Amino acid sequence: MDVLLKSLVNILVFAAVMSILVIVHELGHLLAAKHYGVYCKEFAVGMGPKVFSYQSKKSETEYSLRALPLGGF
């Protein structure tokens, strides 16, 4: 049982670290696009169905969190 718990913790830590890396990476793309006036429809962390999304009335960009924590766009 101890090995199973350690494996689960390792998987969760891996997913958290990957999510942070994806957020920083994709944020770089978003900030560069905004700086040069490029239209950005959506900024998403994760893949699959939306879990949460937010869109400001001032911005054309929709920010969303998706179900699978690996990847983003």
Short mmCIF file of C-alpha atoms in Angstrom, two decimals, residues 2 11 13 21-22 29 33-34 36 39 41-44 47-49 54 58 61 70:
data_model
loop_
_atom_site.label_atom_id
_atom_site.label_comp_id
_atom_site.label_asym_id
_atom_site.label_seq_id
_atom_site.Cartn_x
_atom_site.Cartn_y
_atom_site.Cartn_z
CA ASP A 2 2.89 2.34 0.75
CA ILE A 11 1.95 11.23 -10.50
CA VAL A 13 3.62 16.08 -8.49
CA LEU A 21 5.61 24.54 -17.33
CA VAL A 22 2.72 24.60 -19.81
CA HIS A 29 2.98 32.94 -26.62
CA ALA A 33 0.71 37.87 -29.49
CA LYS A 34 -0.99 40.56 -27.39
CA TYR A 36 1.96 42.59 -31.50
CA TYR A 39 -6.11 38.14 -32.12
CA LYS A 41 -9.54 33.58 -29.21
CA GLU A 42 -8.69 31.30 -26.27
CA PHE A 43 -5.92 30.66 -23.74
CA ALA A 44 -6.32 27.18 -22.28
CA MET A 47 -6.95 19.45 -23.01
CA GLY A 48 -10.38 17.92 -23.33
CA PRO A 49 -13.65 19.38 -22.06
CA TYR A 54 -13.66 33.19 -17.98
CA LYS A 58 -12.70 44.17 -22.24
CA THR A 61 -9.53 36.19 -25.17
CA LEU A 70 -1.19 17.98 -19.74
#
